[in-house]
């Protein structure tokens, strides 16, 4: 791990996120070093120079000089990959890997199969957090949406601890679905939930949506339903790990569990089952109280995708005999040349 000394704002943990946003807004965050937490304090790297010092001096923030982990590592990684694969191929690999805790998961294009061991070693050497490198050995499969993975480099394990939006989660990437790519959506939902809300997450996985909402809104009651027993085991452990009293994990099929316990219960429903999620929209209508907001995630065509997704919702509303109002929509992420993932927020009367 390469460290670099420089100025940083020292701030109490509870004020760190707000201060980070403020510093980003002022253009003062140093993007070449990582923030660090020590005990009750967080060190936020800021840029040096006269202008920055002047802006910071009137801010009332405590400025210290500390060594923080440098981001330059990524640059070395890029260079090493370019040396090994050439510019074009390197670009493809760079855009196709995720880091979950200390595990790197990389999708290696077929034409680079012969170089996979070297790619694995480069990832291990260059990604500061990496202790394990795994290769995707197929698409997401079955109802549990699990990706087959093969070992490429580092320690031989698939279990890790991942932190996101102030929540720690243990999970096994070989036994459950997990994607760090929805972290900004989870943050968005956290900020929308109001005190006292009853929130239902019918496809909860190891609990990222449910846990983060529960942590962010201690006065909300959050229930996650999940079909994969391994995912529920981690979900329950993660509730204990984060000491959350307002989050409940239920093992079972979302449709059956809602019919049994949650008809007309929810003020808010997050439906993070993008594949075939529209087939479960009837479950959302069943669980919704009047005024309930649903966050519906769906994979749709790049062309006309929003109309397609709204069409699913309108059709389900018609079948349920309920009125709806669309309140928000956006592209969550591109998926392929012809598909994207979108979220549609709508209110059920
Ligand atoms: C796309 S994943 C989302 C997981 C989690 N919310 C996340 O963001 O990491 C969908 C999850 O739904 C679960 N699932 C699939 N069908 C289900 C059903 N009928 N009832 C409950 N959960 C289901 C799968 O096992 C999987 O964990």
Tab-separated table of C-alpha atoms and ligand atoms in Angstrom:
chain	number	residue	atom	x	y	z
A	1	UNK	CA	0.000	0.000	0.000
A	2	UNK	CA	1.469	3.376	-1.027
A	3	UNK	CA	0.912	6.237	1.426
A	4	UNK	CA	1.178	9.959	0.819
A	5	UNK	CA	1.469	12.715	3.396
A	6	UNK	CA	-0.668	15.821	2.965
A	7	UNK	CA	-3.358	18.023	4.486
A	8	UNK	CA	-6.610	16.496	5.745
A	9	UNK	CA	-9.680	17.653	7.641
A	10	UNK	CA	-10.028	15.803	10.958
A	11	UNK	CA	-13.686	15.455	11.823
A	12	UNK	CA	-15.850	13.389	14.156
A	13	UNK	CA	-17.308	10.310	12.457
A	14	UNK	CA	-20.917	11.453	12.759
A	15	UNK	CA	-20.182	14.705	10.875
A	16	UNK	CA	-17.891	13.151	8.252
A	17	UNK	CA	-20.402	12.612	5.438
A	18	UNK	CA	-21.844	16.110	5.684
A	19	UNK	CA	-18.345	17.632	5.731
A	20	UNK	CA	-17.207	15.462	2.822
A	21	UNK	CA	-20.132	16.763	0.731
A	22	UNK	CA	-19.270	20.329	1.724
A	23	UNK	CA	-15.617	19.830	0.728
A	24	UNK	CA	-16.626	18.271	-2.606
A	25	UNK	CA	-18.898	21.272	-3.218
A	26	UNK	CA	-15.992	23.652	-2.473
A	27	UNK	CA	-13.716	21.670	-4.826
A	28	UNK	CA	-11.325	20.905	-1.957
A	29	UNK	CA	-11.378	17.093	-1.714
A	30	UNK	CA	-8.086	15.492	-2.783
A	31	UNK	CA	-9.120	12.700	-5.139
A	32	UNK	CA	-5.648	11.152	-5.158
A	33	UNK	CA	-5.788	9.974	-1.530
A	34	UNK	CA	-8.358	7.859	0.346
A	35	UNK	CA	-10.153	9.041	3.513
A	36	UNK	CA	-9.193	7.143	6.686
A	37	UNK	CA	-11.042	6.356	9.912
A	38	UNK	CA	-9.183	6.257	13.233
A	39	UNK	CA	-11.301	5.682	16.366
A	40	UNK	CA	-14.009	8.327	16.562
A	41	UNK	CA	-12.476	10.490	13.816
A	42	UNK	CA	-12.348	10.488	10.036
A	43	UNK	CA	-9.515	12.131	8.059
A	44	UNK	CA	-10.747	13.629	4.786
A	45	UNK	CA	-7.926	14.368	2.313
A	46	UNK	CA	-7.955	17.930	1.011
A	47	UNK	CA	-5.902	19.604	-1.691
A	48	UNK	CA	-2.940	21.796	-0.739
A	49	UNK	CA	-1.978	25.226	-2.064
A	50	UNK	CA	-2.604	28.821	-1.090
A	51	UNK	CA	-6.098	29.130	-2.506
A	52	UNK	CA	-7.302	25.955	-0.767
A	53	UNK	CA	-5.691	27.007	2.532
A	54	UNK	CA	-7.409	30.370	2.342
A	55	UNK	CA	-10.815	28.764	1.777
A	56	UNK	CA	-10.244	26.277	4.590
A	57	UNK	CA	-8.893	28.791	7.098
A	58	UNK	CA	-12.280	30.491	7.432
A	59	UNK	CA	-14.222	27.209	7.577
A	60	UNK	CA	-13.655	26.425	11.259
A	61	UNK	CA	-12.498	22.902	10.312
A	62	UNK	CA	-9.460	21.260	11.946
A	63	UNK	CA	-6.658	20.761	9.412
A	64	UNK	CA	-3.861	18.258	10.105
A	65	UNK	CA	-1.066	16.676	8.050
A	66	UNK	CA	-1.359	12.890	7.832
A	67	UNK	CA	-0.287	9.951	5.718
A	68	UNK	CA	-3.211	8.531	3.729
A	69	UNK	CA	-3.423	5.680	1.255
A	70	UNK	CA	-2.724	6.960	-2.265
A	71	UNK	CA	-4.953	6.288	-5.242
A	72	UNK	CA	-1.992	6.278	-7.646
A	73	UNK	CA	-2.007	2.513	-7.317
A	74	UNK	CA	-4.762	2.414	-9.919
A	75	UNK	CA	-2.502	4.241	-12.352
A	76	UNK	CA	0.191	1.589	-11.925
A	77	UNK	CA	-2.446	-1.040	-12.433
A	78	UNK	CA	-3.594	0.576	-15.669
A	79	UNK	CA	-0.032	0.821	-16.905
A	80	UNK	CA	0.709	-2.802	-16.070
A	81	UNK	CA	-2.421	-3.938	-17.861
A	82	UNK	CA	-1.623	-1.849	-20.928
A	83	UNK	CA	1.877	-3.377	-21.016
A	84	UNK	CA	0.401	-6.871	-20.839
A	85	UNK	CA	-2.651	-6.523	-23.081
A	86	UNK	CA	-2.304	-3.385	-25.172
A	87	UNK	CA	-4.437	-0.252	-24.800
A	88	UNK	CA	-7.705	-1.588	-26.314
A	89	UNK	CA	-7.914	-4.873	-24.383
A	90	UNK	CA	-6.785	-3.196	-21.155
A	91	UNK	CA	-9.710	-0.767	-21.377
A	92	UNK	CA	-12.175	-3.690	-21.588
A	93	UNK	CA	-10.788	-5.404	-18.487
A	94	UNK	CA	-10.674	-2.143	-16.520
A	95	UNK	CA	-14.377	-1.560	-17.012
A	96	UNK	CA	-15.368	-5.102	-16.128
A	97	UNK	CA	-14.347	-5.762	-12.574
A	98	UNK	CA	-15.985	-5.190	-9.208
A	99	UNK	CA	-14.479	-5.078	-5.741
A	100	UNK	CA	-16.562	-6.591	-2.963
A	101	UNK	CA	-14.720	-6.178	0.336
A	102	UNK	CA	-11.276	-7.638	-0.328
A	103	UNK	CA	-12.395	-9.754	-3.297
A	104	UNK	CA	-11.938	-8.630	-6.889
A	105	UNK	CA	-14.350	-10.196	-9.380
A	106	UNK	CA	-13.296	-9.825	-12.983
A	107	UNK	CA	-14.979	-10.752	-16.239
A	108	UNK	CA	-12.219	-11.812	-18.626
A	109	UNK	CA	-13.115	-11.631	-22.321
A	110	UNK	CA	-12.744	-14.963	-24.144
A	111	UNK	CA	-9.867	-13.701	-26.296
A	112	UNK	CA	-7.834	-12.969	-23.132
A	113	UNK	CA	-8.325	-16.400	-21.481
A	114	UNK	CA	-4.658	-17.233	-22.139
A	115	UNK	CA	-3.581	-14.213	-20.034
A	116	UNK	CA	-5.968	-14.744	-17.127
A	117	UNK	CA	-3.319	-15.791	-14.590
A	118	UNK	CA	-1.248	-12.671	-15.286
A	119	UNK	CA	-4.346	-10.442	-15.150
A	120	UNK	CA	-5.231	-12.001	-11.787
A	121	UNK	CA	-1.726	-11.368	-10.426
A	122	UNK	CA	-1.750	-7.740	-11.624
A	123	UNK	CA	-5.123	-7.138	-9.950
A	124	UNK	CA	-3.850	-8.679	-6.729
A	125	UNK	CA	-0.649	-6.609	-6.718
A	126	UNK	CA	-2.242	-3.331	-7.710
A	127	UNK	CA	-5.622	-3.142	-5.976
A	128	UNK	CA	-4.745	-2.068	-2.458
A	129	UNK	CA	-7.662	-3.906	-0.822
A	130	UNK	CA	-7.466	-7.121	-2.869
A	131	UNK	CA	-6.625	-10.402	-1.131
A	132	UNK	CA	-8.564	-12.641	-3.529
A	133	UNK	CA	-9.151	-12.438	-7.286
A	134	UNK	CA	-12.010	-14.429	-8.820
A	135	UNK	CA	-13.065	-14.769	-12.427
A	136	UNK	CA	-16.684	-14.833	-13.575
A	137	UNK	CA	-17.230	-18.270	-15.101
A	138	UNK	CA	-20.756	-17.712	-16.413
A	139	UNK	CA	-23.732	-15.394	-16.114
A	140	UNK	CA	-26.079	-15.080	-13.137
A	141	UNK	CA	-27.977	-18.333	-12.808
A	142	UNK	CA	-31.208	-19.663	-11.314
A	143	UNK	CA	-33.699	-18.023	-9.001
A	144	UNK	CA	-30.959	-17.012	-6.572
A	145	UNK	CA	-29.092	-15.121	-9.353
A	146	UNK	CA	-25.715	-16.560	-8.327
A	147	UNK	CA	-22.630	-16.085	-10.493
A	148	UNK	CA	-20.301	-19.065	-11.002
A	149	UNK	CA	-16.793	-18.002	-10.017
A	150	UNK	CA	-13.340	-19.503	-10.531
A	151	UNK	CA	-10.236	-18.754	-8.471
A	152	UNK	CA	-7.581	-16.658	-10.246
A	153	UNK	CA	-5.144	-15.336	-7.645
A	154	UNK	CA	-4.588	-14.777	-3.934
A	155	UNK	CA	-6.305	-16.542	-1.042
A	156	UNK	CA	-8.714	-19.348	-1.881
A	157	UNK	CA	-12.008	-18.170	-0.420
A	158	UNK	CA	-15.256	-16.517	-1.482
A	159	UNK	CA	-16.385	-15.014	1.836
A	160	UNK	CA	-15.708	-11.369	2.635
A	161	UNK	CA	-16.878	-8.298	4.539
A	162	UNK	CA	-18.130	-5.343	2.548
A	163	UNK	CA	-18.929	-1.841	3.847
A	164	UNK	CA	-21.369	0.544	2.211
A	165	UNK	CA	-23.129	3.710	3.385
A	166	UNK	CA	-22.103	3.051	6.990
A	167	UNK	CA	-23.202	-0.613	7.078
A	168	UNK	CA	-20.955	-3.695	7.272
A	169	UNK	CA	-22.052	-6.883	5.542
A	170	UNK	CA	-20.606	-10.383	5.585
A	171	UNK	CA	-21.365	-12.396	2.468
A	172	UNK	CA	-20.156	-15.216	0.287
A	173	UNK	CA	-19.930	-14.101	-3.345
A	174	UNK	CA	-20.074	-17.756	-4.416
A	175	UNK	CA	-23.359	-18.488	-2.618
A	176	UNK	CA	-25.446	-15.311	-2.844
A	177	UNK	CA	-26.273	-12.501	-5.243
A	178	UNK	CA	-24.427	-9.289	-4.490
A	179	UNK	CA	-23.647	-6.208	-6.548
A	180	UNK	CA	-21.866	-3.102	-5.298
A	181	UNK	CA	-23.179	-1.246	-8.348
A	182	UNK	CA	-26.451	-0.264	-6.683
A	183	UNK	CA	-24.840	1.595	-3.763
A	184	UNK	CA	-26.010	5.019	-4.981
A	185	UNK	CA	-29.603	3.738	-5.274
A	186	UNK	CA	-29.463	2.405	-1.728
A	187	UNK	CA	-28.235	5.823	-0.567
A	188	UNK	CA	-31.061	7.542	-2.462
A	189	UNK	CA	-33.696	5.350	-0.820
A	190	UNK	CA	-32.167	5.881	2.633
A	191	UNK	CA	-32.629	9.608	2.182
A	192	UNK	CA	-36.303	9.228	1.194
A	193	UNK	CA	-37.492	7.088	4.117
A	194	UNK	CA	-39.331	8.988	6.851
A	195	UNK	CA	-39.628	8.187	10.565
A	196	UNK	CA	-42.174	5.519	11.385
A	197	UNK	CA	-42.392	4.131	7.847
A	198	UNK	CA	-42.943	0.414	7.293
A	199	UNK	CA	-40.552	-0.608	4.527
A	200	UNK	CA	-40.695	-3.915	2.660
A	201	UNK	CA	-37.786	-5.328	0.607
A	202	UNK	CA	-39.151	-8.464	-1.088
A	203	UNK	CA	-35.878	-9.606	-2.744
A	204	UNK	CA	-33.500	-8.762	0.044
A	205	UNK	CA	-30.355	-10.847	-0.624
A	206	UNK	CA	-27.890	-10.451	2.267
A	207	UNK	CA	-29.784	-7.298	3.177
A	208	UNK	CA	-28.036	-4.259	1.665
A	209	UNK	CA	-31.235	-2.247	1.025
A	210	UNK	CA	-32.928	-3.302	4.260
A	211	UNK	CA	-29.852	-2.848	6.476
A	212	UNK	CA	-28.902	0.549	5.083
A	213	UNK	CA	-32.457	1.898	5.338
A	214	UNK	CA	-32.727	0.468	8.865
A	215	UNK	CA	-29.455	2.060	9.941
A	216	UNK	CA	-30.238	5.414	8.335
A	217	UNK	CA	-33.784	5.541	9.802
A	218	UNK	CA	-33.796	3.902	13.252
A	219	UNK	CA	-37.508	4.753	13.625
A	220	UNK	CA	-38.502	2.905	10.446
A	221	UNK	CA	-39.538	-0.765	10.580
A	222	UNK	CA	-37.833	-2.681	7.759
A	223	UNK	CA	-38.637	-6.224	6.617
A	224	UNK	CA	-36.604	-8.126	4.013
A	225	UNK	CA	-37.834	-11.339	2.358
A	226	UNK	CA	-35.384	-13.664	0.625
A	227	UNK	CA	-35.638	-17.122	-0.944
A	228	UNK	CA	-31.971	-18.181	-0.764
A	229	UNK	CA	-31.272	-19.746	2.694
A	230	UNK	CA	-27.551	-18.847	2.501
A	231	UNK	CA	-28.413	-15.204	1.811
A	232	UNK	CA	-30.874	-15.140	4.744
A	233	UNK	CA	-28.239	-16.633	7.069
A	234	UNK	CA	-25.869	-13.767	6.149
A	235	UNK	CA	-28.724	-11.233	6.316
A	236	UNK	CA	-29.541	-12.293	9.899
A	237	UNK	CA	-25.865	-12.173	10.865
A	238	UNK	CA	-25.593	-8.706	9.312
A	239	UNK	CA	-28.546	-7.440	11.364
A	240	UNK	CA	-26.632	-8.533	14.496
A	241	UNK	CA	-23.300	-7.198	13.165
A	242	UNK	CA	-24.829	-3.735	12.730
A	243	UNK	CA	-26.837	-3.970	15.996
A	244	UNK	CA	-30.105	-3.156	14.225
A	245	UNK	CA	-33.292	-3.698	16.206
A	246	UNK	CA	-35.662	-2.388	13.511
A	247	UNK	CA	-34.774	-4.815	10.694
A	248	UNK	CA	-36.253	-8.296	10.238
A	249	UNK	CA	-35.100	-11.015	7.791
A	250	UNK	CA	-37.630	-13.583	6.570
A	251	UNK	CA	-36.782	-16.741	4.628
A	252	UNK	CA	-39.355	-17.541	1.963
A	253	UNK	CA	-40.989	-16.747	-1.330
A	254	UNK	CA	-41.964	-13.070	-1.434
A	255	UNK	CA	-45.414	-13.787	-2.874
A	256	UNK	CA	-46.311	-16.380	-0.213
A	257	UNK	CA	-44.882	-14.351	2.691
A	258	UNK	CA	-46.705	-11.175	1.645
A	259	UNK	CA	-50.017	-13.042	1.313
A	260	UNK	CA	-49.544	-14.517	4.763
A	261	UNK	CA	-48.286	-11.511	6.733
A	262	UNK	CA	-48.020	-8.244	4.832
A	263	UNK	CA	-51.237	-7.498	2.930
A	264	UNK	CA	-51.821	-3.704	3.025
A	265	UNK	CA	-48.805	-3.281	5.345
A	266	UNK	CA	-46.146	-1.215	3.561
A	267	UNK	CA	-45.569	2.533	3.297
A	268	UNK	CA	-42.636	1.857	0.976
A	269	UNK	CA	-41.499	-1.115	-1.090
A	270	UNK	CA	-38.077	-1.527	-2.726
A	271	UNK	CA	-38.115	-4.171	-5.471
A	272	UNK	CA	-34.480	-4.837	-6.348
A	273	UNK	CA	-35.228	-7.879	-8.524
A	274	UNK	CA	-34.434	-6.460	-11.943
A	275	UNK	CA	-34.816	-9.688	-13.895
A	276	UNK	CA	-38.523	-10.421	-14.421
A	277	UNK	CA	-39.418	-8.026	-11.601
A	278	UNK	CA	-42.620	-7.076	-13.424
A	279	UNK	CA	-43.912	-10.601	-12.757
A	280	UNK	CA	-43.928	-9.701	-9.060
A	281	UNK	CA	-45.640	-6.315	-9.335
A	282	UNK	CA	-48.896	-7.917	-8.123
A	283	UNK	CA	-47.059	-8.663	-4.850
A	284	UNK	CA	-46.216	-4.966	-4.449
A	285	UNK	CA	-49.872	-3.978	-4.998
A	286	UNK	CA	-50.933	-6.567	-2.437
A	287	UNK	CA	-48.480	-5.320	0.201
A	288	UNK	CA	-49.106	-1.597	-0.411
A	289	UNK	CA	-51.033	0.615	1.977
A	290	UNK	CA	-52.809	3.551	0.281
A	291	UNK	CA	-50.108	6.152	-0.388
A	292	UNK	CA	-47.318	3.533	-0.556
A	293	UNK	CA	-44.278	4.380	-2.696
A	294	UNK	CA	-42.765	1.563	-4.769
A	295	UNK	CA	-39.221	1.611	-6.164
A	296	UNK	CA	-39.373	-0.745	-9.120
A	297	UNK	CA	-36.076	-1.863	-10.735
A	298	UNK	CA	-36.174	-3.333	-14.204
A	299	UNK	CA	-33.911	-4.301	-17.102
A	300	UNK	CA	-35.391	-2.745	-20.238
A	301	UNK	CA	-34.394	-1.880	-23.796
A	302	UNK	CA	-32.232	1.210	-24.182
A	303	UNK	CA	-34.704	2.450	-26.770
A	304	UNK	CA	-38.135	3.027	-25.286
A	305	UNK	CA	-37.145	1.468	-21.941
A	306	UNK	CA	-38.963	3.927	-19.676
A	307	UNK	CA	-42.202	3.484	-21.627
A	308	UNK	CA	-41.748	-0.282	-21.350
A	309	UNK	CA	-41.187	-0.152	-17.569
A	310	UNK	CA	-44.114	2.254	-17.009
A	311	UNK	CA	-46.228	-0.075	-19.155
A	312	UNK	CA	-45.516	-2.981	-16.768
A	313	UNK	CA	-46.627	-0.836	-13.837
A	314	UNK	CA	-49.792	0.422	-15.573
A	315	UNK	CA	-50.779	-3.121	-16.518
A	316	UNK	CA	-50.276	-4.367	-12.933
A	317	UNK	CA	-52.251	-1.394	-11.548
A	318	UNK	CA	-55.119	-2.146	-13.915
A	319	UNK	CA	-55.167	-5.801	-12.809
A	320	UNK	CA	-55.071	-4.785	-9.123
A	321	UNK	CA	-57.775	-2.152	-9.661
A	322	UNK	CA	-55.615	0.524	-8.022
A	323	UNK	CA	-54.683	4.053	-9.122
A	324	UNK	CA	-51.027	4.996	-9.472
A	325	UNK	CA	-48.947	8.115	-9.930
A	326	UNK	CA	-45.415	8.066	-11.346
A	327	UNK	CA	-43.144	10.192	-9.171
A	328	UNK	CA	-39.581	9.560	-10.377
A	329	UNK	CA	-37.608	7.611	-12.985
A	330	UNK	CA	-33.974	7.302	-13.944
A	331	UNK	CA	-31.434	5.047	-15.574
A	332	UNK	CA	-29.572	3.205	-12.822
A	333	UNK	CA	-26.800	1.827	-15.040
A	334	UNK	CA	-26.153	0.660	-18.582
A	335	UNK	CA	-26.242	-3.142	-18.827
A	336	UNK	CA	-25.324	-3.961	-22.431
A	337	UNK	CA	-25.414	-2.232	-25.781
A	338	UNK	CA	-29.176	-2.769	-25.994
A	339	UNK	CA	-30.277	-3.055	-22.339
A	340	UNK	CA	-30.206	-0.768	-19.310
A	341	UNK	CA	-31.372	-0.975	-15.734
A	342	UNK	CA	-33.922	1.643	-14.717
A	343	UNK	CA	-35.785	2.515	-11.559
A	344	UNK	CA	-39.365	3.762	-11.597
A	345	UNK	CA	-40.812	5.214	-8.392
A	346	UNK	CA	-44.591	5.253	-8.221
A	347	UNK	CA	-47.266	5.923	-5.642
A	348	UNK	CA	-50.210	3.579	-5.129
A	349	UNK	CA	-53.497	5.195	-4.016
B	1	LIG	C1	-31.129	-9.163	-7.884
B	1	LIG	S1	-30.990	-9.957	-6.305
B	1	LIG	C2	-31.066	-8.580	-5.202
B	1	LIG	C3	-30.481	-8.889	-3.861
B	1	LIG	C4	-30.278	-7.679	-2.957
B	1	LIG	N1	-31.461	-6.873	-2.820
B	1	LIG	C5	-29.096	-6.858	-3.398
B	1	LIG	O1	-29.280	-5.742	-3.904
B	1	LIG	O2	-27.967	-7.329	-3.230
B	1	LIG	C6	-32.510	-10.725	-6.168
B	1	LIG	C7	-32.671	-11.602	-4.934
B	1	LIG	O3	-34.020	-12.066	-4.904
B	1	LIG	C8	-34.049	-13.406	-4.443
B	1	LIG	N2	-35.300	-13.983	-4.919
B	1	LIG	C9	-35.587	-14.489	-6.137
B	1	LIG	N3	-36.870	-14.890	-6.198
B	1	LIG	C10	-37.427	-14.625	-4.979
B	1	LIG	C11	-38.727	-14.800	-4.413
B	1	LIG	N4	-39.702	-15.352	-5.122
B	1	LIG	N5	-38.931	-14.404	-3.160
B	1	LIG	C12	-37.936	-13.841	-2.424
B	1	LIG	N6	-36.682	-13.649	-2.901
B	1	LIG	C13	-36.423	-14.032	-4.160
B	1	LIG	C14	-32.777	-14.025	-5.024
B	1	LIG	O4	-32.360	-15.151	-4.285
B	1	LIG	C15	-31.794	-12.844	-4.918
B	1	LIG	O5	-31.079	-12.883	-3.722
